[in-house]
Coordinates of C-alpha atoms in Angstrom, one line a residue:
X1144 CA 98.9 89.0 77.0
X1145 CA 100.4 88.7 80.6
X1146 CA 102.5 90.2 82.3
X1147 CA 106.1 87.8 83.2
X1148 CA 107.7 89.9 85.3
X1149 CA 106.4 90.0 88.8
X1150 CA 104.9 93.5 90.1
X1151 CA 104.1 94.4 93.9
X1152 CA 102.5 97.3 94.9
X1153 CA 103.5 99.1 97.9
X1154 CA 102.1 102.4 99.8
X1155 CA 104.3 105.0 101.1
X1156 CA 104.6 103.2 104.3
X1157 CA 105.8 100.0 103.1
X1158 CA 102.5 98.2 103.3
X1159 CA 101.3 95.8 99.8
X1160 CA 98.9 97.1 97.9
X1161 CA 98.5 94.6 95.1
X1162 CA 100.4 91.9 93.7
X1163 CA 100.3 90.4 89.9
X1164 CA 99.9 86.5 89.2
X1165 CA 103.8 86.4 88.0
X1166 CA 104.6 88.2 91.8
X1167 CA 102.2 85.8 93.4
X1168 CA 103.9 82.9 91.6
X1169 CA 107.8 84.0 92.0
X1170 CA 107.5 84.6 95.4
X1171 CA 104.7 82.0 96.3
X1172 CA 102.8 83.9 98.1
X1173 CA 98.7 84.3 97.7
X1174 CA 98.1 87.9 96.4
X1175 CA 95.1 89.2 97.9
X1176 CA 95.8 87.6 101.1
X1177 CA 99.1 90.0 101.2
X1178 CA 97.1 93.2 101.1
X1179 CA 98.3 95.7 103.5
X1180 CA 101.3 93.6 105.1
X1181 CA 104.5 94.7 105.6
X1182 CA 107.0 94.5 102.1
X1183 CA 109.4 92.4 103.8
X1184 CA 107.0 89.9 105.5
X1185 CA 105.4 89.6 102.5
X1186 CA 108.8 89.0 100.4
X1187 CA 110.9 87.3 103.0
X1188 CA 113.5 85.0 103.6
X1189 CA 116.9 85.7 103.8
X1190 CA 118.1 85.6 100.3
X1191 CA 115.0 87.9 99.4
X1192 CA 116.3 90.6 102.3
X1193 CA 119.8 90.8 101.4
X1194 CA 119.3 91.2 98.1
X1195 CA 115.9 92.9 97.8
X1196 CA 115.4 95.2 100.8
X1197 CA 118.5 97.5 100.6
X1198 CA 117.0 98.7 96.6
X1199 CA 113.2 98.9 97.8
X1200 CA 114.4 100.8 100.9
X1201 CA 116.0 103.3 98.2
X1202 CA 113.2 103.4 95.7
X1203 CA 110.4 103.8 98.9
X1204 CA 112.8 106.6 100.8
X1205 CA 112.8 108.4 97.1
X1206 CA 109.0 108.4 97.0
X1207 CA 108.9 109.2 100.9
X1208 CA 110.5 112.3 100.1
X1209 CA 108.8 113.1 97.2
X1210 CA 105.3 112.9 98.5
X1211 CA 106.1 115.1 101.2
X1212 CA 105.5 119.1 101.2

């Protein structure tokens, strides 16, 4: 079965790693092509930053300081 919800993969510097078809197709973007860009250029758009960046900048500070010694 697949997956609905839509899943991107980011590296501890904010970069994409991978994308799912639901991500792909939510946020019209082309997967693959996405690989190592920037979270937010990848995501975009206005609505996408005010409502989106603030959590993702929480979760990614969380594993920032995590992964570090």
């Amino acid at each position: 079965s697949s997956m609905a919800n839509g899943v991107v993969s980011v590296d501890l510097e904010g970069r994409v790693n991978t994308t799912n078809p639901a991500a792909d197709r939510i946020l019209r973007i082309a997967g693959a092509a996405n690989q190592g860009m920037a979270y937010l250029d990848v995501i975009g758009g206005q609505v996408n930053t005010l409502v989106c960046e603030p959590t993702l900048r929480a979760l990614l500070q969380r594993a920032w300081e995590g992964a570090r010694p």
